[in-house]
Structures are given as structure tokens and as C-alpha cells.
C-alpha positions as a printed Julia matrix, in Angstrom:
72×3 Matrix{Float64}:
  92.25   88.32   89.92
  95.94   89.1    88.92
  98.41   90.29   86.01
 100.28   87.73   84.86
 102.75   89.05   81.85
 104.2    86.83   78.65
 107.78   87.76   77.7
 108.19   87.79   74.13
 111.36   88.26   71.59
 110.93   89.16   68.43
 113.46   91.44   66.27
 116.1    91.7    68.93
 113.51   93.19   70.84
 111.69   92.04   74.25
 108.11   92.56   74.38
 105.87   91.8    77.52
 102.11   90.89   77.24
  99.63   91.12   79.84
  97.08   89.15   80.93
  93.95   89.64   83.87
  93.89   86.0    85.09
  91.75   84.79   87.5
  92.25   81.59   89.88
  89.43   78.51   89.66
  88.83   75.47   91.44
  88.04   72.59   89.4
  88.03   69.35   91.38
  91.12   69.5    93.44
  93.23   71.71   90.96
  92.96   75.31   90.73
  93.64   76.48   87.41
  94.16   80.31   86.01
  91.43   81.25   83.56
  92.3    84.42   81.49
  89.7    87.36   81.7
  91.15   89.42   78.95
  94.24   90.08   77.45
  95.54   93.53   78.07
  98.54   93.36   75.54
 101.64   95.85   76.11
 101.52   98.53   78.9
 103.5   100.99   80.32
 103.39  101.18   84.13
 100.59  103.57   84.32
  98.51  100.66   82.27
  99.65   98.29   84.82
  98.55  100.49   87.53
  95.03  100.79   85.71
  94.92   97.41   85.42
  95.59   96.29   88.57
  92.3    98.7    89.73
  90.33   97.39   87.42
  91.18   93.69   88.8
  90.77   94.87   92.44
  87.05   96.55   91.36
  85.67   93.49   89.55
  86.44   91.42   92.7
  84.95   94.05   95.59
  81.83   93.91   92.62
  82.11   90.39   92.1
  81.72   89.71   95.93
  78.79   92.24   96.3
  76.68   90.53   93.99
  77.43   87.25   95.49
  76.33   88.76   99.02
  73.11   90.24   97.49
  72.3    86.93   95.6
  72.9    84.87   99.01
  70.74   87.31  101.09
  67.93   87.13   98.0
  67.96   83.47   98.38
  66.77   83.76  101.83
């Protein structure tokens, strides 16, 4: 998972959206499926956000590992 930001603008004024994207495979493409939309944020929001991407994917893997060793 990744930020991926929209620049916007609107009113003489630039605005930058953020996004928590992750990358699937699907066939033979690999495609970027949003997770949520974060909207504006200042760099201590990006910093948060980042974290919160790297902690769903150390999670994410966990649970795969304890489903896979369940299966067994």
C-alpha cells in the first residue's frame, strides 16, 4: 500500500488529495485499488498515513501466515 495524491485547481488555488492505494493482480495487469481517501494533509498527515499503510500490510501478512499455518 501507497499514497498516491490528486492535484486539484480550483479558485486560483492548488489543492492536493490523497489517496491509500493498494496494488492488485488481475490476470496479467496489476491495477491500483483505492483503500480510502484521506483528502488534504499537511505533512504530519502524510507521515500518519504512511504508518498506517505500513501497519495494515505487516497485519495483513500476519493473518495470511496464521491462516496458511491453520490450513495445515
Amino acid at each position: 500500500m501507497y499514497l498516491r495524491h490528486t492535484t486539484l485547481r480550483k479558485d486560483g488555488k492548488v489543492h492536493r488529495y490523497w489517496r491509500l492505494v493498494r496494488s492488485v493482480r488481475i490476470g496479467r495487469r496489476v491495477i491500483q485499488q483505492t483503500v480510502a481517501h484521506l483528502g488534504e494533509l499537511d505533512q504530519h498527515g502524510r507521515l500518519e498515513a504512511r504508518a498506517l499503510a505500513r501497519h495494515l500490510i505487516v497485519f495483513r501478512k500476519n493473518r495470511n501466515c496464521l491462516t496458511t499455518a491453520a490450513g495445515m
